[in-house]
PDB file of N, CA and C in Angstrom:
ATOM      1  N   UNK A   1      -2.401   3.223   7.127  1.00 84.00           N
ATOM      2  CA  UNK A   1      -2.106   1.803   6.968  1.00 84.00           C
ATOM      3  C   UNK A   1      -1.029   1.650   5.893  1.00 84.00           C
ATOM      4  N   UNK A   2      -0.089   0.933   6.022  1.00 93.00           N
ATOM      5  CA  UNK A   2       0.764   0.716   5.393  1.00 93.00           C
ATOM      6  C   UNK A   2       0.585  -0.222   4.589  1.00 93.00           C
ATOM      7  N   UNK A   3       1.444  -0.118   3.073  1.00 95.00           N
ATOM      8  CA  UNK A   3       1.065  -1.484   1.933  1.00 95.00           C
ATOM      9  C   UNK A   3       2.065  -2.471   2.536  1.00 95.00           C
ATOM     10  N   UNK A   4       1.673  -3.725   1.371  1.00 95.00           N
ATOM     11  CA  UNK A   4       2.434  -5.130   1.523  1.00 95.00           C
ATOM     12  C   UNK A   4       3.916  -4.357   1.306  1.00 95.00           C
ATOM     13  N   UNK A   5       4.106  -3.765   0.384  1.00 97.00           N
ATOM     14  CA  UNK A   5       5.574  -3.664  -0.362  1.00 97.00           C
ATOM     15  C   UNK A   5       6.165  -2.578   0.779  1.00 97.00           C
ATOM     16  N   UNK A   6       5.433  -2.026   1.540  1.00 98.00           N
ATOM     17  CA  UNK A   6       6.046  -1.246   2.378  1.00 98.00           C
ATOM     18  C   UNK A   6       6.703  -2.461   3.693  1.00 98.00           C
ATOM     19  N   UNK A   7       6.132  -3.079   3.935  1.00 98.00           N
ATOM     20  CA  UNK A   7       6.030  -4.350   4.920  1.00 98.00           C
ATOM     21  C   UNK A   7       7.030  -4.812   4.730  1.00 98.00           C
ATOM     22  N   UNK A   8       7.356  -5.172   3.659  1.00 98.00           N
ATOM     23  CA  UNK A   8       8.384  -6.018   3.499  1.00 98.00           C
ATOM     24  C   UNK A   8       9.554  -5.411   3.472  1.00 98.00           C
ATOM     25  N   UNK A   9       9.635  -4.164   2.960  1.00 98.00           N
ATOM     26  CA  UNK A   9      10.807  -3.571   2.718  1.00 98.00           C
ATOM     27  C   UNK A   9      11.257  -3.228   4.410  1.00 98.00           C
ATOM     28  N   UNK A  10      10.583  -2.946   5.217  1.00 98.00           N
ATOM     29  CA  UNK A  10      10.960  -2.728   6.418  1.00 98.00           C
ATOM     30  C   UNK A  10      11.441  -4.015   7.435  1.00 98.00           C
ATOM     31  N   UNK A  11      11.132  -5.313   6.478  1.00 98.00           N
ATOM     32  CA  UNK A  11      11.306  -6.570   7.592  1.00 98.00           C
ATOM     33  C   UNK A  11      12.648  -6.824   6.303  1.00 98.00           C
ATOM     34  N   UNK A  12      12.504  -6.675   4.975  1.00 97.00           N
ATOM     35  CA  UNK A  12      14.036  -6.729   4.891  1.00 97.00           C
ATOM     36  C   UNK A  12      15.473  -6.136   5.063  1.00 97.00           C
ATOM     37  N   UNK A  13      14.808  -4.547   5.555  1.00 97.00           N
ATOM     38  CA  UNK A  13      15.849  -3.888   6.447  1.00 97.00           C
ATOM     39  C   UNK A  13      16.558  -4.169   7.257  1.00 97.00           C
ATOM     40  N   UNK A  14      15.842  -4.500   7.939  1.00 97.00           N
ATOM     41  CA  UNK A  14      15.953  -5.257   9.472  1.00 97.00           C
ATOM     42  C   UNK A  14      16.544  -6.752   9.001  1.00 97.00           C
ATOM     43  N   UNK A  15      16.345  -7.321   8.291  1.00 97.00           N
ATOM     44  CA  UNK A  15      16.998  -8.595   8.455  1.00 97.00           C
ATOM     45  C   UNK A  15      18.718  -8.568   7.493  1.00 97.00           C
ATOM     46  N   UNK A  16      18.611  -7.224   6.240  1.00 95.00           N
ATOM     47  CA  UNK A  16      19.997  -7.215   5.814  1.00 95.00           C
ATOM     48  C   UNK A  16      20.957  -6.965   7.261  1.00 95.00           C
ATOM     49  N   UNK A  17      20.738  -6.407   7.680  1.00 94.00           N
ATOM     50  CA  UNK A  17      21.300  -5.666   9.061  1.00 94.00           C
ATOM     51  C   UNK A  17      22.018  -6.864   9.835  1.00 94.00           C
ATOM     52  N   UNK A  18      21.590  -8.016   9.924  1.00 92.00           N
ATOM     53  CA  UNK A  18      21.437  -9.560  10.155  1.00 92.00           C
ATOM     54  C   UNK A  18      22.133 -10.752   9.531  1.00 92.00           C
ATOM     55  N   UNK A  19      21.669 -10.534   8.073  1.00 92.00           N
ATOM     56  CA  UNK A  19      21.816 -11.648   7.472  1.00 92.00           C
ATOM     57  C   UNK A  19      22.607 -11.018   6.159  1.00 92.00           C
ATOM     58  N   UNK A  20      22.593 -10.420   5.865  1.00 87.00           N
ATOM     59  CA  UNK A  20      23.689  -9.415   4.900  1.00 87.00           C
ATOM     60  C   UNK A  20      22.919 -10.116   3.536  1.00 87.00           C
ATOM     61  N   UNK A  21      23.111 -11.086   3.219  1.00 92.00           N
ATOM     62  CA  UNK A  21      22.715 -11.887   1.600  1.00 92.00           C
ATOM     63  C   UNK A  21      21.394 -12.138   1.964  1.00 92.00           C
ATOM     64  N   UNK A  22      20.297 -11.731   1.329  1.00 95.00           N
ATOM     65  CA  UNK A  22      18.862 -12.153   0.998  1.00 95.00           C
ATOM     66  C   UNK A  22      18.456 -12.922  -0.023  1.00 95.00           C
ATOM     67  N   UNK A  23      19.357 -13.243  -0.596  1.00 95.00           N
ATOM     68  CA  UNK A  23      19.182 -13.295  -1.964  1.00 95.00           C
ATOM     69  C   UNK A  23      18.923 -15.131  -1.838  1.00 95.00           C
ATOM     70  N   UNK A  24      19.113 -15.793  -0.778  1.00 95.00           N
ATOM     71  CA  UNK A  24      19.100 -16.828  -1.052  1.00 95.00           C
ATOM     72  C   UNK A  24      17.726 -17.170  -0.268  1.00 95.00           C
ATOM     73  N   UNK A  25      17.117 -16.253   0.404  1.00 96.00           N
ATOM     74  CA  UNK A  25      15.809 -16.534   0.878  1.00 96.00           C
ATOM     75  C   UNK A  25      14.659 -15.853  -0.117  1.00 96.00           C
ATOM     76  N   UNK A  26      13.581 -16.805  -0.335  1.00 96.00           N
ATOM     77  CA  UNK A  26      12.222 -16.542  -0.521  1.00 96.00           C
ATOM     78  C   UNK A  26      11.327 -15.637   0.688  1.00 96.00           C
ATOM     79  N   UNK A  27      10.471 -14.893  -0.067  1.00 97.00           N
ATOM     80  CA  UNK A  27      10.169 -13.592   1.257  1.00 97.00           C
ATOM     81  C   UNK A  27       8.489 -14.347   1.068  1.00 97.00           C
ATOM     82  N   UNK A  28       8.216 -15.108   2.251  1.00 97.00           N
ATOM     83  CA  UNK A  28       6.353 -14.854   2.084  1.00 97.00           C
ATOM     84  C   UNK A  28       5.935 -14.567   3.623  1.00 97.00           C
ATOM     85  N   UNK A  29       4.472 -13.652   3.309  1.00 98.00           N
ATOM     86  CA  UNK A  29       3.690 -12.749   4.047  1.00 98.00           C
ATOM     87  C   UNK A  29       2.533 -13.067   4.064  1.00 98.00           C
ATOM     88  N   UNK A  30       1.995 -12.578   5.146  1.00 97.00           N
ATOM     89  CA  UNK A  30       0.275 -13.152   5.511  1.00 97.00           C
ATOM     90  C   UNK A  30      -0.175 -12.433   6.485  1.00 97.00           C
ATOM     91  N   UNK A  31      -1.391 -11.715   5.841  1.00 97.00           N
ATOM     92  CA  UNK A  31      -1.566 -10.169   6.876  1.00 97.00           C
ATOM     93  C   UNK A  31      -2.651 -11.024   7.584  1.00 97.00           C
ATOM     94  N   UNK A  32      -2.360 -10.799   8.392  1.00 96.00           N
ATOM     95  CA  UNK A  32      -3.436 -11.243  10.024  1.00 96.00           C
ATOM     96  C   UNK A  32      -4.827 -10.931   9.777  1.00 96.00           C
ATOM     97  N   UNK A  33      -5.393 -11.284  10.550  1.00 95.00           N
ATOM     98  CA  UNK A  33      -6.997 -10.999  11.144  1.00 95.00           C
ATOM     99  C   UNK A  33      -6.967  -9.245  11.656  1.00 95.00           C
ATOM    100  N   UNK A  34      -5.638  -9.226  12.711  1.00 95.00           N
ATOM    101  CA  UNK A  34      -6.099  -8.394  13.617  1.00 95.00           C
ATOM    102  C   UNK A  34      -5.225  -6.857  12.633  1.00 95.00           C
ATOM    103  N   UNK A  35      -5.014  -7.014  11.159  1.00 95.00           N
ATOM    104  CA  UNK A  35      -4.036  -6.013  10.112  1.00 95.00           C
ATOM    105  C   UNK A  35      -2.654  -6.345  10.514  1.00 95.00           C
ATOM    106  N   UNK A  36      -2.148  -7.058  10.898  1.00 97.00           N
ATOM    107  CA  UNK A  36      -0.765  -6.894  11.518  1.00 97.00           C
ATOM    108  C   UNK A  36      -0.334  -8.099  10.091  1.00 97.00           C
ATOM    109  N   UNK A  37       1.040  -8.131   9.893  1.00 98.00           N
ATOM    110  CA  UNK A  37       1.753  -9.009   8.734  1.00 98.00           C
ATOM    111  C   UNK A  37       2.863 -10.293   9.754  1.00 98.00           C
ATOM    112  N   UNK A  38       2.664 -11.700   8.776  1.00 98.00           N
ATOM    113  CA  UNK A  38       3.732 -12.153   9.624  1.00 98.00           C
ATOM    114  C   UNK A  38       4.229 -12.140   8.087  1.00 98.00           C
ATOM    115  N   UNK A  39       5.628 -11.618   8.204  1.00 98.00           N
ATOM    116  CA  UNK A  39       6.984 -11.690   7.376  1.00 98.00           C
ATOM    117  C   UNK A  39       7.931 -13.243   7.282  1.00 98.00           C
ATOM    118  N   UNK A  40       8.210 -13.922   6.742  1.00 97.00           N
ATOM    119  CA  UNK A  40       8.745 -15.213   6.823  1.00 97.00           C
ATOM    120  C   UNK A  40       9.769 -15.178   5.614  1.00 97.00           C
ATOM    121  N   UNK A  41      11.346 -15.987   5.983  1.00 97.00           N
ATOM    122  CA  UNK A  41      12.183 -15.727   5.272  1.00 97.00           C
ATOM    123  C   UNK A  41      12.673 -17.150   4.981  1.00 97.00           C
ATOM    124  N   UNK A  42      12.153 -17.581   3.946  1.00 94.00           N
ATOM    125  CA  UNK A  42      12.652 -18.861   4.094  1.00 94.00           C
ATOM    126  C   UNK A  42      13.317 -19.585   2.520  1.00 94.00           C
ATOM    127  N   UNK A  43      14.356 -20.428   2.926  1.00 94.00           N
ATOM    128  CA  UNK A  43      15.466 -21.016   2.432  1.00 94.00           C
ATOM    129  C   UNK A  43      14.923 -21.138   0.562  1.00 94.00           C
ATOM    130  N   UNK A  44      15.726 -20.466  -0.333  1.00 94.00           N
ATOM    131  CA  UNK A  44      15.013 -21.206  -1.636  1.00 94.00           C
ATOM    132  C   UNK A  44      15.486 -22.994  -1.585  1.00 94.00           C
ATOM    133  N   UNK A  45      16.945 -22.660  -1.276  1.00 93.00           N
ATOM    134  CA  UNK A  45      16.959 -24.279  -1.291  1.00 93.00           C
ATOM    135  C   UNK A  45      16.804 -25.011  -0.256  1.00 93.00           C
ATOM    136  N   UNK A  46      15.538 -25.898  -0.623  1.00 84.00           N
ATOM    137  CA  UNK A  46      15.110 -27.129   0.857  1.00 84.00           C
ATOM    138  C   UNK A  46      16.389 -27.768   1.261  1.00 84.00           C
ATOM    139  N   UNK A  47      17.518 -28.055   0.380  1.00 90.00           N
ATOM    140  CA  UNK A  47      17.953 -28.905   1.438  1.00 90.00           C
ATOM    141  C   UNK A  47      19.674 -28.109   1.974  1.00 90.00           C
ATOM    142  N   UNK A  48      19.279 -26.901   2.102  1.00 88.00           N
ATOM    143  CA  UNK A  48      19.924 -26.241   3.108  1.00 88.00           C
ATOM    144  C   UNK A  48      19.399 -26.395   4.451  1.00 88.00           C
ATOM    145  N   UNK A  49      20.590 -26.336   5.442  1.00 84.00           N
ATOM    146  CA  UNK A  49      20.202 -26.094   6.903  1.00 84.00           C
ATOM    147  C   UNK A  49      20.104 -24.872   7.456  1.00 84.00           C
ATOM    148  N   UNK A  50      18.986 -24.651   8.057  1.00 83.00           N
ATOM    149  CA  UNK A  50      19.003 -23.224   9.021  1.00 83.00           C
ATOM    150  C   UNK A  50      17.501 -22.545   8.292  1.00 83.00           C
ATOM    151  N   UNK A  51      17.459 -21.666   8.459  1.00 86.00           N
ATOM    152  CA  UNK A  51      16.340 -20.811   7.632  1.00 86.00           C
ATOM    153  C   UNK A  51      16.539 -18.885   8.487  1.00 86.00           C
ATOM    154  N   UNK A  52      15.880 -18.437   7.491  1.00 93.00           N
ATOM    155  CA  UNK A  52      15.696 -16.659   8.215  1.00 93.00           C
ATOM    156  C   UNK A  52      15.306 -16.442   8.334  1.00 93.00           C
ATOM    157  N   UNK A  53      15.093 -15.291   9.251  1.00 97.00           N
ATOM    158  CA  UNK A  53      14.247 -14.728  10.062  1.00 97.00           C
ATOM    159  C   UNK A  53      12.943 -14.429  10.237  1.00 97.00           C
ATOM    160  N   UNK A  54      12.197 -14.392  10.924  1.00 98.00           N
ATOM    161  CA  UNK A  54      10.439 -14.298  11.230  1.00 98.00           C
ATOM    162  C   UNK A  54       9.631 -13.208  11.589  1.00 98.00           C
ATOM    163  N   UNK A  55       9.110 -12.315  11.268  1.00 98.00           N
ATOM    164  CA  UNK A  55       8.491 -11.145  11.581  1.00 98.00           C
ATOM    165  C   UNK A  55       7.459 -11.198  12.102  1.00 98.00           C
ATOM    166  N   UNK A  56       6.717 -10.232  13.121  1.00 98.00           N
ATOM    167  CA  UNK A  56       5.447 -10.048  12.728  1.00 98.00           C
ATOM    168  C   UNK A  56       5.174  -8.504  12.994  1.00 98.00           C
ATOM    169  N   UNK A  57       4.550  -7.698  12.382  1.00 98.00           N
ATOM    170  CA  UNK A  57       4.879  -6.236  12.090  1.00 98.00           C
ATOM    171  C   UNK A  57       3.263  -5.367  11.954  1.00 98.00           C
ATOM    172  N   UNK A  58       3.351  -4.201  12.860  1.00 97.00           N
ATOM    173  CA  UNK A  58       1.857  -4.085  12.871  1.00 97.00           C
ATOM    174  C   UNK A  58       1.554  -3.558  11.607  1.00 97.00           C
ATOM    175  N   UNK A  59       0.479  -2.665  11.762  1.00 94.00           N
ATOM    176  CA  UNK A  59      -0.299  -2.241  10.357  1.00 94.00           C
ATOM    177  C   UNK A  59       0.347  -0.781  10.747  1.00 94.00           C
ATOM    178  N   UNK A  60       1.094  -0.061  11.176  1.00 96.00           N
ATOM    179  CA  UNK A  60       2.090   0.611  11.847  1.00 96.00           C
ATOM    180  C   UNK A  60       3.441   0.984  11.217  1.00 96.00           C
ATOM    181  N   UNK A  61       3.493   0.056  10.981  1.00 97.00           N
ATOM    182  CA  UNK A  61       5.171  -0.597  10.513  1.00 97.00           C
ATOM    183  C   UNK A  61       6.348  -0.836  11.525  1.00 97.00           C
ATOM    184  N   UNK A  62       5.625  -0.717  12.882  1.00 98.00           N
ATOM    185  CA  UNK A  62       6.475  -0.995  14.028  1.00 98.00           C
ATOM    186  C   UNK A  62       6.484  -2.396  14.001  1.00 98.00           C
ATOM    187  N   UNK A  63       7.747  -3.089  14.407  1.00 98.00           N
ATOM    188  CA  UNK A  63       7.695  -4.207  14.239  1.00 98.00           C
ATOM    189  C   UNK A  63       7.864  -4.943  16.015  1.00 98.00           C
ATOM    190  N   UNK A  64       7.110  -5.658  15.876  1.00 98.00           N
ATOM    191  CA  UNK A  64       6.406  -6.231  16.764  1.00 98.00           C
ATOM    192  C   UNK A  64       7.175  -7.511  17.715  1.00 98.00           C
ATOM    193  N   UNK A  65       7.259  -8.464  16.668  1.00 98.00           N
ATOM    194  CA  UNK A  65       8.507  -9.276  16.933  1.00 98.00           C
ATOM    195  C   UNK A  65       9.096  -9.844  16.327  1.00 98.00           C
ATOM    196  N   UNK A  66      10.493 -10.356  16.363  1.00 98.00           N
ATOM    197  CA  UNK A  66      11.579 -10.972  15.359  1.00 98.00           C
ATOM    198  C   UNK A  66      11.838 -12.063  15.940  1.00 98.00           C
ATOM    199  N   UNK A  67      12.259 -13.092  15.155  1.00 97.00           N
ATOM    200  CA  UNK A  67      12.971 -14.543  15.607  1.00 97.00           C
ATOM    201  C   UNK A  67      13.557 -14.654  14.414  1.00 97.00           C
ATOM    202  N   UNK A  68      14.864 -14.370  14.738  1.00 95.00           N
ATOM    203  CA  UNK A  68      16.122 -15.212  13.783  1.00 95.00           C
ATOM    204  C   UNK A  68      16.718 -16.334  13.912  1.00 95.00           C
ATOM    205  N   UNK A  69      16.875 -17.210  13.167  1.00 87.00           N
ATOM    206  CA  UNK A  69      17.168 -18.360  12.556  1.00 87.00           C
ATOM    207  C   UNK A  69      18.690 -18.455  11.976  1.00 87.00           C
ATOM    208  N   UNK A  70      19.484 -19.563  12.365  1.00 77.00           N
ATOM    209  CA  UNK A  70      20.272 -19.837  11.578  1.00 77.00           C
ATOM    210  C   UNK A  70      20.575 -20.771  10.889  1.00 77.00           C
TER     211      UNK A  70
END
């Protein structure tokens, strides 16, 4: 089983790859019922438009599914 900090580092891989600057998103996570993580990338500033990308990633570290946002 993989940790939180492993989790994340693999859904922010995947999203530099994407979104190049992270730096302007907040990273929050919420490990499932079934061990799996949903990854959520969202805007520090509210009143920007768009938001980033959405994970959900097993207990694996295979990632499961993505929805990017712009």
């Amino acid at each position: 089983m993989m940790t939180d900090k492993q989790i994340e580092e693999i859904a922010r891989t995947d999203a530099g790859k994407k979104y190049r600057d992270l730096s302007i998103y907040d990273v929050q996570m919420r490990q499932k019922e079934d061990k799996s993580w949903e990854v959520e990338f969202k805007l520090k500033d509210p009143s920007k438009l768009g938001g980033g990308p959405h994970y959900v990633i097993d207990c694996t570290g295979k990632i499961v599914s993505a929805k990017y946002f712009q």
